Amino acid sequence: MAVNYALRIRNAMKRLGTYRPEYENAIGILAQLQRQYDTLTERYEREGMRFEVETSMGSKKAPIVTTLESLRKDVLAYMGALGLTPAGAKKIDGARAAPEAQASPLEEMLAKLGSSG
């Protein structure tokens, strides 16, 4: 069964109320990163999850491990930017609440007029 990563991301964002068509490029990139991460993780597990490889200079971290670490960071960065992590959701919720918390100049003037009468 093929996973439609972009559809899953879009649906999650819609459930959270953070989806906007302007985010499609970022959604596409995140979908591609997640697909790469899942594919490499499956390969890593299939190959016995070797963390280190032997080289002529001794042992070092396996290249697939380095790649997975990098992909994981990128996936989390995009997820956060799209509000799909707790920290990312908190930032988006805070950004949405901020304009409502501050009254517009017109609202402030109307409030002053209403209280002077």
Short mmCIF file of N, CA, C and O in Angstrom, two decimals:
data_model
loop_
_atom_site.label_atom_id
_atom_site.label_comp_id
_atom_site.label_asym_id
_atom_site.label_seq_id
_atom_site.Cartn_x
_atom_site.Cartn_y
_atom_site.Cartn_z
N MET A 1 0.84 -1.20 0.00
CA MET A 1 0.00 0.00 0.00
C MET A 1 0.87 1.24 0.00
O MET A 1 1.69 1.45 0.89
N ALA A 2 0.72 2.06 -1.00
CA ALA A 2 1.50 3.29 -1.10
C ALA A 2 0.91 4.35 -0.16
O ALA A 2 -0.31 4.51 -0.08
N VAL A 3 1.78 5.00 0.54
CA VAL A 3 1.36 6.04 1.47
C VAL A 3 1.37 7.37 0.74
O VAL A 3 2.35 7.72 0.10
N ASN A 4 0.27 8.10 0.83
CA ASN A 4 0.23 9.43 0.26
C ASN A 4 0.58 10.41 1.38
O ASN A 4 -0.29 10.84 2.14
N TYR A 5 1.86 10.72 1.49
CA TYR A 5 2.34 11.55 2.58
C TYR A 5 1.72 12.94 2.55
O TYR A 5 1.32 13.47 3.59
N ALA A 6 1.65 13.55 1.38
CA ALA A 6 1.09 14.90 1.28
C ALA A 6 -0.36 14.92 1.75
O ALA A 6 -0.77 15.84 2.46
N LEU A 7 -1.12 13.91 1.39
CA LEU A 7 -2.52 13.84 1.81
C LEU A 7 -2.62 13.72 3.32
O LEU A 7 -3.45 14.38 3.96
N ARG A 8 -1.79 12.87 3.91
CA ARG A 8 -1.79 12.72 5.37
C ARG A 8 -1.44 14.03 6.07
O ARG A 8 -2.06 14.41 7.06
N ILE A 9 -0.44 14.73 5.55
CA ILE A 9 -0.02 16.00 6.14
C ILE A 9 -1.14 17.02 6.03
O ILE A 9 -1.50 17.69 7.00
N ARG A 10 -1.71 17.13 4.83
CA ARG A 10 -2.80 18.07 4.59
C ARG A 10 -3.98 17.78 5.51
O ARG A 10 -4.54 18.71 6.12
N ASN A 11 -4.36 16.52 5.65
CA ASN A 11 -5.48 16.15 6.52
C ASN A 11 -5.20 16.48 7.98
O ASN A 11 -6.08 16.97 8.69
N ALA A 12 -3.97 16.22 8.41
CA ALA A 12 -3.61 16.56 9.80
C ALA A 12 -3.70 18.06 10.02
O ALA A 12 -4.21 18.52 11.04
N MET A 13 -3.22 18.83 9.05
CA MET A 13 -3.29 20.29 9.18
C MET A 13 -4.73 20.79 9.18
O MET A 13 -5.07 21.70 9.93
N LYS A 14 -5.56 20.18 8.36
CA LYS A 14 -6.97 20.58 8.33
C LYS A 14 -7.65 20.28 9.66
O LYS A 14 -8.43 21.09 10.15
N ARG A 15 -7.32 19.11 10.25
CA ARG A 15 -7.90 18.78 11.56
C ARG A 15 -7.47 19.80 12.62
O ARG A 15 -8.22 20.12 13.53
N LEU A 16 -6.23 20.29 12.50
CA LEU A 16 -5.72 21.27 13.46
C LEU A 16 -6.14 22.70 13.12
O LEU A 16 -5.91 23.61 13.90
N GLY A 17 -6.71 22.88 11.95
CA GLY A 17 -7.12 24.22 11.53
C GLY A 17 -5.96 25.09 11.07
O GLY A 17 -6.07 26.32 11.07
N THR A 18 -4.87 24.48 10.63
CA THR A 18 -3.69 25.26 10.22
C THR A 18 -3.43 25.19 8.72
O THR A 18 -2.50 25.82 8.23
N TYR A 19 -4.23 24.44 7.97
CA TYR A 19 -3.97 24.29 6.54
C TYR A 19 -4.29 25.57 5.78
O TYR A 19 -5.30 26.22 6.02
N ARG A 20 -3.40 25.90 4.86
CA ARG A 20 -3.62 26.98 3.89
C ARG A 20 -3.02 26.53 2.57
O ARG A 20 -1.95 25.92 2.55
N PRO A 21 -3.66 26.85 1.46
CA PRO A 21 -3.10 26.46 0.15
C PRO A 21 -1.69 27.02 -0.07
O PRO A 21 -0.89 26.41 -0.78
N GLU A 22 -1.37 28.13 0.56
CA GLU A 22 -0.04 28.73 0.41
C GLU A 22 1.06 27.83 0.96
O GLU A 22 2.23 28.02 0.65
N TYR A 23 0.71 26.85 1.77
CA TYR A 23 1.70 25.96 2.39
C TYR A 23 2.00 24.73 1.53
O TYR A 23 2.76 23.86 1.95
N GLU A 24 1.41 24.63 0.34
CA GLU A 24 1.57 23.43 -0.48
C GLU A 24 3.02 23.10 -0.80
O GLU A 24 3.39 21.93 -0.84
N ASN A 25 3.86 24.11 -1.06
CA ASN A 25 5.27 23.82 -1.34
C ASN A 25 5.93 23.15 -0.14
O ASN A 25 6.66 22.16 -0.29
N ALA A 26 5.71 23.70 1.03
CA ALA A 26 6.30 23.13 2.25
C ALA A 26 5.73 21.74 2.51
O ALA A 26 6.45 20.83 2.94
N ILE A 27 4.44 21.55 2.25
CA ILE A 27 3.82 20.23 2.42
C ILE A 27 4.48 19.23 1.47
O ILE A 27 4.78 18.10 1.87
N GLY A 28 4.72 19.63 0.24
CA GLY A 28 5.38 18.76 -0.73
C GLY A 28 6.78 18.37 -0.30
O GLY A 28 7.18 17.21 -0.43
N ILE A 29 7.52 19.33 0.22
CA ILE A 29 8.88 19.04 0.69
C ILE A 29 8.84 18.10 1.88
O ILE A 29 9.59 17.12 1.94
N LEU A 30 7.96 18.38 2.84
CA LEU A 30 7.84 17.51 4.01
C LEU A 30 7.43 16.10 3.59
O LEU A 30 7.98 15.11 4.10
N ALA A 31 6.51 15.98 2.65
CA ALA A 31 6.09 14.66 2.18
C ALA A 31 7.26 13.90 1.59
O ALA A 31 7.46 12.71 1.87
N GLN A 32 8.07 14.58 0.79
CA GLN A 32 9.24 13.94 0.19
C GLN A 32 10.25 13.53 1.25
O GLN A 32 10.79 12.42 1.20
N LEU A 33 10.49 14.40 2.23
CA LEU A 33 11.42 14.07 3.31
C LEU A 33 10.94 12.87 4.12
O LEU A 33 11.73 11.99 4.47
N GLN A 34 9.65 12.83 4.42
CA GLN A 34 9.12 11.71 5.18
C GLN A 34 9.21 10.40 4.40
O GLN A 34 9.54 9.35 4.97
N ARG A 35 8.96 10.46 3.10
CA ARG A 35 9.06 9.26 2.26
C ARG A 35 10.52 8.76 2.25
O ARG A 35 10.77 7.57 2.40
N GLN A 36 11.47 9.68 2.09
CA GLN A 36 12.89 9.30 2.11
C GLN A 36 13.26 8.71 3.47
O GLN A 36 13.96 7.69 3.53
N TYR A 37 12.81 9.33 4.54
CA TYR A 37 13.12 8.85 5.88
C TYR A 37 12.57 7.43 6.09
O TYR A 37 13.27 6.56 6.58
N ASP A 38 11.32 7.22 5.72
CA ASP A 38 10.71 5.89 5.89
C ASP A 38 11.41 4.83 5.04
O ASP A 38 11.66 3.72 5.50
N THR A 39 11.74 5.19 3.80
CA THR A 39 12.43 4.25 2.92
C THR A 39 13.79 3.86 3.48
O THR A 39 14.15 2.68 3.52
N LEU A 40 14.55 4.86 3.92
CA LEU A 40 15.88 4.57 4.47
C LEU A 40 15.79 3.83 5.80
O LEU A 40 16.63 2.98 6.09
N THR A 41 14.79 4.14 6.60
CA THR A 41 14.62 3.42 7.88
C THR A 41 14.34 1.95 7.62
O THR A 41 14.91 1.08 8.30
N GLU A 42 13.47 1.66 6.66
CA GLU A 42 13.19 0.26 6.31
C GLU A 42 14.48 -0.44 5.84
O GLU A 42 14.74 -1.57 6.24
N ARG A 43 15.24 0.24 5.02
CA ARG A 43 16.51 -0.34 4.54
C ARG A 43 17.48 -0.57 5.68
O ARG A 43 18.12 -1.63 5.78
N TYR A 44 17.59 0.40 6.58
CA TYR A 44 18.47 0.31 7.75
C TYR A 44 18.09 -0.89 8.62
O TYR A 44 18.94 -1.66 9.05
N GLU A 45 16.80 -1.06 8.85
CA GLU A 45 16.32 -2.19 9.65
C GLU A 45 16.57 -3.51 8.93
O GLU A 45 16.99 -4.49 9.54
N ARG A 46 16.33 -3.54 7.62
CA ARG A 46 16.52 -4.75 6.82
C ARG A 46 17.99 -5.18 6.81
O ARG A 46 18.31 -6.36 6.79
N GLU A 47 18.91 -4.20 6.85
CA GLU A 47 20.34 -4.49 6.81
C GLU A 47 20.93 -4.75 8.20
O GLU A 47 22.14 -4.84 8.34
N GLY A 48 20.09 -4.87 9.20
CA GLY A 48 20.56 -5.23 10.53
C GLY A 48 20.88 -4.08 11.45
O GLY A 48 21.48 -4.27 12.51
N MET A 49 20.52 -2.87 11.09
CA MET A 49 20.68 -1.68 11.93
C MET A 49 22.12 -1.49 12.42
O MET A 49 22.36 -1.20 13.59
N ARG A 50 23.05 -1.64 11.52
CA ARG A 50 24.46 -1.43 11.88
C ARG A 50 24.71 0.06 12.04
O ARG A 50 24.53 0.85 11.12
N PHE A 51 25.15 0.44 13.23
CA PHE A 51 25.40 1.85 13.54
C PHE A 51 26.77 2.30 13.04
O PHE A 51 26.95 3.43 12.63
N GLU A 52 27.74 1.39 13.07
CA GLU A 52 29.10 1.72 12.66
C GLU A 52 29.54 0.82 11.52
O GLU A 52 29.06 -0.30 11.38
N VAL A 53 30.46 1.34 10.74
CA VAL A 53 31.08 0.56 9.67
C VAL A 53 32.59 0.65 9.84
O VAL A 53 33.12 1.63 10.38
N GLU A 54 33.26 -0.38 9.40
CA GLU A 54 34.72 -0.40 9.47
C GLU A 54 35.30 0.24 8.22
O GLU A 54 34.85 -0.02 7.11
N THR A 55 36.30 1.07 8.42
CA THR A 55 37.02 1.68 7.32
C THR A 55 38.50 1.42 7.53
O THR A 55 38.90 0.86 8.56
N SER A 56 39.32 1.86 6.60
CA SER A 56 40.77 1.68 6.75
C SER A 56 41.31 2.49 7.92
O SER A 56 42.37 2.19 8.45
N MET A 57 40.56 3.48 8.35
CA MET A 57 40.97 4.34 9.46
C MET A 57 40.33 3.91 10.78
O MET A 57 40.47 4.59 11.78
N GLY A 58 39.59 2.83 10.78
CA GLY A 58 38.90 2.37 11.98
C GLY A 58 37.40 2.37 11.75
O GLY A 58 36.93 2.36 10.62
N SER A 59 36.64 2.39 12.83
CA SER A 59 35.18 2.38 12.67
C SER A 59 34.65 3.81 12.71
O SER A 59 35.22 4.69 13.36
N LYS A 60 33.57 4.01 11.98
CA LYS A 60 32.91 5.31 11.98
C LYS A 60 31.41 5.10 11.83
O LYS A 60 30.95 3.99 11.51
N LYS A 61 30.65 6.13 12.07
CA LYS A 61 29.20 6.05 11.96
C LYS A 61 28.83 5.68 10.53
O LYS A 61 29.38 6.25 9.57
N ALA A 62 27.90 4.77 10.40
CA ALA A 62 27.45 4.35 9.08
C ALA A 62 26.81 5.53 8.34
O ALA A 62 26.07 6.31 8.94
N PRO A 63 27.10 5.67 7.05
CA PRO A 63 26.52 6.78 6.28
C PRO A 63 24.99 6.83 6.35
O PRO A 63 24.41 7.92 6.41
N ILE A 64 24.33 5.68 6.38
CA ILE A 64 22.87 5.68 6.43
C ILE A 64 22.38 6.27 7.76
O ILE A 64 21.35 6.95 7.80
N VAL A 65 23.14 6.08 8.83
CA VAL A 65 22.76 6.64 10.13
C VAL A 65 22.87 8.17 10.08
O VAL A 65 21.97 8.88 10.54
N THR A 66 23.94 8.66 9.48
CA THR A 66 24.12 10.11 9.34
C THR A 66 22.98 10.70 8.51
O THR A 66 22.43 11.76 8.85
N THR A 67 22.64 10.02 7.43
CA THR A 67 21.56 10.49 6.56
C THR A 67 20.22 10.48 7.30
O THR A 67 19.46 11.45 7.22
N LEU A 68 19.95 9.42 8.05
CA LEU A 68 18.70 9.35 8.82
C LEU A 68 18.62 10.46 9.86
O LEU A 68 17.56 11.07 10.04
N GLU A 69 19.73 10.74 10.53
CA GLU A 69 19.75 11.82 11.52
C GLU A 69 19.44 13.16 10.86
O GLU A 69 18.66 13.96 11.40
N SER A 70 20.03 13.40 9.71
CA SER A 70 19.79 14.66 9.00
C SER A 70 18.34 14.76 8.53
O SER A 70 17.70 15.81 8.69
N LEU A 71 17.82 13.67 7.97
CA LEU A 71 16.42 13.67 7.54
C LEU A 71 15.47 13.89 8.71
O LEU A 71 14.49 14.62 8.60
N ARG A 72 15.77 13.25 9.84
CA ARG A 72 14.92 13.40 11.03
C ARG A 72 14.85 14.86 11.46
O ARG A 72 13.77 15.39 11.75
N LYS A 73 15.98 15.53 11.45
CA LYS A 73 16.01 16.96 11.83
C LYS A 73 15.21 17.79 10.84
O LYS A 73 14.44 18.69 11.24
N ASP A 74 15.37 17.50 9.55
CA ASP A 74 14.64 18.26 8.53
C ASP A 74 13.13 18.02 8.63
O ASP A 74 12.34 18.95 8.54
N VAL A 75 12.74 16.76 8.85
CA VAL A 75 11.32 16.44 8.99
C VAL A 75 10.73 17.19 10.18
O VAL A 75 9.67 17.81 10.08
N LEU A 76 11.42 17.16 11.31
CA LEU A 76 10.91 17.86 12.49
C LEU A 76 10.85 19.36 12.28
O LEU A 76 9.91 20.02 12.75
N ALA A 77 11.81 19.93 11.56
CA ALA A 77 11.79 21.37 11.29
C ALA A 77 10.56 21.74 10.44
O ALA A 77 9.85 22.71 10.75
N TYR A 78 10.31 20.97 9.39
CA TYR A 78 9.14 21.25 8.55
C TYR A 78 7.84 20.99 9.29
O TYR A 78 6.89 21.76 9.17
N MET A 79 7.80 19.92 10.08
CA MET A 79 6.59 19.65 10.86
C MET A 79 6.31 20.79 11.83
O MET A 79 5.16 21.21 11.98
N GLY A 80 7.35 21.28 12.48
CA GLY A 80 7.18 22.40 13.40
C GLY A 80 6.69 23.65 12.69
O GLY A 80 5.79 24.35 13.17
N ALA A 81 7.27 23.93 11.53
CA ALA A 81 6.86 25.11 10.77
C ALA A 81 5.41 25.03 10.32
O ALA A 81 4.73 26.05 10.23
N LEU A 82 4.93 23.82 10.08
CA LEU A 82 3.54 23.64 9.65
C LEU A 82 2.58 23.41 10.81
O LEU A 82 1.40 23.15 10.62
N GLY A 83 3.09 23.50 12.04
CA GLY A 83 2.23 23.37 13.22
C GLY A 83 1.89 21.94 13.57
O GLY A 83 0.89 21.69 14.25
N LEU A 84 2.70 20.97 13.13
CA LEU A 84 2.40 19.56 13.35
C LEU A 84 3.18 18.95 14.51
O LEU A 84 3.19 17.73 14.66
N THR A 85 3.84 19.78 15.31
CA THR A 85 4.48 19.33 16.54
C THR A 85 3.89 20.18 17.67
O THR A 85 3.32 21.24 17.42
N PRO A 86 4.02 19.73 18.90
CA PRO A 86 3.49 20.55 20.00
C PRO A 86 4.07 21.97 20.02
O PRO A 86 3.33 22.94 20.19
N ALA A 87 5.37 22.09 19.83
CA ALA A 87 5.99 23.43 19.83
C ALA A 87 5.51 24.25 18.64
O ALA A 87 5.22 25.45 18.77
N GLY A 88 5.41 23.61 17.47
CA GLY A 88 4.93 24.32 16.28
C GLY A 88 3.49 24.76 16.43
O GLY A 88 3.12 25.87 16.05
N ALA A 89 2.66 23.90 16.99
CA ALA A 89 1.24 24.24 17.21
C ALA A 89 1.12 25.40 18.19
O ALA A 89 0.30 26.29 18.01
N LYS A 90 1.97 25.38 19.22
CA LYS A 90 1.94 26.46 20.22
C LYS A 90 2.30 27.80 19.57
O LYS A 90 1.65 28.81 19.85
N LYS A 91 3.30 27.79 18.70
CA LYS A 91 3.68 29.04 18.00
C LYS A 91 2.55 29.54 17.12
O LYS A 91 2.25 30.72 17.09
N ILE A 92 1.93 28.62 16.39
CA ILE A 92 0.84 29.02 15.50
C ILE A 92 -0.36 29.51 16.31
O ILE A 92 -0.96 30.52 15.99
N ASP A 93 -0.69 28.80 17.39
CA ASP A 93 -1.79 29.23 18.24
C ASP A 93 -1.50 30.60 18.84
O ASP A 93 -2.39 31.44 18.93
N GLY A 94 -0.26 30.83 19.24
CA GLY A 94 0.12 32.13 19.80
C GLY A 94 0.03 33.23 18.76
O GLY A 94 -0.42 34.33 19.05
N ALA A 95 0.43 32.94 17.54
CA ALA A 95 0.35 33.93 16.46
C ALA A 95 -1.09 34.25 16.12
O ALA A 95 -1.42 35.39 15.80
N ARG A 96 -1.97 33.24 16.21
CA ARG A 96 -3.39 33.48 15.93
C ARG A 96 -4.03 34.28 17.06
O ARG A 96 -4.91 35.09 16.82
N ALA A 97 -3.61 34.03 18.29
CA ALA A 97 -4.22 34.70 19.43
C ALA A 97 -3.75 36.14 19.56
O ALA A 97 -4.47 36.99 20.04
N ALA A 98 -2.53 36.41 19.14
CA ALA A 98 -1.95 37.75 19.31
C ALA A 98 -2.78 38.85 18.65
O ALA A 98 -3.08 39.85 19.30
N PRO A 99 -3.20 38.72 17.41
CA PRO A 99 -3.99 39.81 16.81
C PRO A 99 -5.32 40.02 17.53
O PRO A 99 -5.77 41.14 17.65
N GLU A 100 -5.92 38.95 18.04
CA GLU A 100 -7.18 39.09 18.75
C GLU A 100 -6.98 39.77 20.10
O GLU A 100 -7.85 40.47 20.58
N ALA A 101 -5.82 39.54 20.72
CA ALA A 101 -5.56 40.10 22.03
C ALA A 101 -5.38 41.62 21.97
O ALA A 101 -5.72 42.32 22.89
N GLN A 102 -4.82 42.09 20.87
CA GLN A 102 -4.60 43.52 20.73
C GLN A 102 -5.78 44.14 19.99
O GLN A 102 -6.17 43.68 18.92
N ALA A 103 -6.33 45.16 20.57
CA ALA A 103 -7.43 45.87 19.93
C ALA A 103 -6.86 46.75 18.83
O ALA A 103 -5.78 47.31 18.95
N SER A 104 -7.61 46.88 17.76
CA SER A 104 -7.19 47.76 16.67
C SER A 104 -7.37 49.21 17.13
O SER A 104 -8.12 49.49 18.08
N PRO A 105 -6.69 50.14 16.48
CA PRO A 105 -6.87 51.55 16.85
C PRO A 105 -8.33 51.99 16.80
O PRO A 105 -8.78 52.75 17.65
N LEU A 106 -9.09 51.49 15.83
CA LEU A 106 -10.50 51.84 15.73
C LEU A 106 -11.27 51.31 16.93
O LEU A 106 -12.09 52.02 17.52
N GLU A 107 -10.98 50.05 17.34
CA GLU A 107 -11.65 49.48 18.50
C GLU A 107 -11.32 50.26 19.77
O GLU A 107 -12.19 50.49 20.61
N GLU A 108 -10.07 50.68 19.89
CA GLU A 108 -9.67 51.47 21.08
C GLU A 108 -10.41 52.81 21.10
O GLU A 108 -10.87 53.23 22.16
N MET A 109 -10.52 53.45 19.95
CA MET A 109 -11.21 54.74 19.90
C MET A 109 -12.69 54.56 20.23
O MET A 109 -13.27 55.35 20.99
N LEU A 110 -13.32 53.54 19.70
CA LEU A 110 -14.73 53.28 19.98
C LEU A 110 -14.95 52.96 21.44
O LEU A 110 -15.94 53.38 22.05
N ALA A 111 -14.00 52.23 22.04
CA ALA A 111 -14.11 51.92 23.47
C ALA A 111 -14.02 53.19 24.30
O ALA A 111 -14.76 53.36 25.26
N LYS A 112 -13.12 54.09 23.93
CA LYS A 112 -13.00 55.37 24.65
C LYS A 112 -14.25 56.20 24.50
O LYS A 112 -14.71 56.82 25.45
N LEU A 113 -14.80 56.23 23.29
CA LEU A 113 -16.03 57.00 23.07
C LEU A 113 -17.19 56.43 23.87
O LEU A 113 -18.00 57.16 24.42
N GLY A 114 -17.25 55.10 23.93
CA GLY A 114 -18.32 54.44 24.66
C GLY A 114 -18.22 54.66 26.16
O GLY A 114 -19.22 54.75 26.86
N SER A 115 -17.01 54.79 26.69
CA SER A 115 -16.84 54.94 28.13
C SER A 115 -16.95 56.40 28.57
O SER A 115 -17.10 56.67 29.75
N SER A 116 -16.91 57.35 27.64
CA SER A 116 -16.97 58.75 28.04
C SER A 116 -18.39 59.26 28.14
O SER A 116 -18.62 60.37 28.58
N GLY A 117 -19.37 58.46 27.76
CA GLY A 117 -20.74 58.94 27.72
C GLY A 117 -21.49 58.50 28.84
O GLY A 117 -22.16 58.70 29.67
#
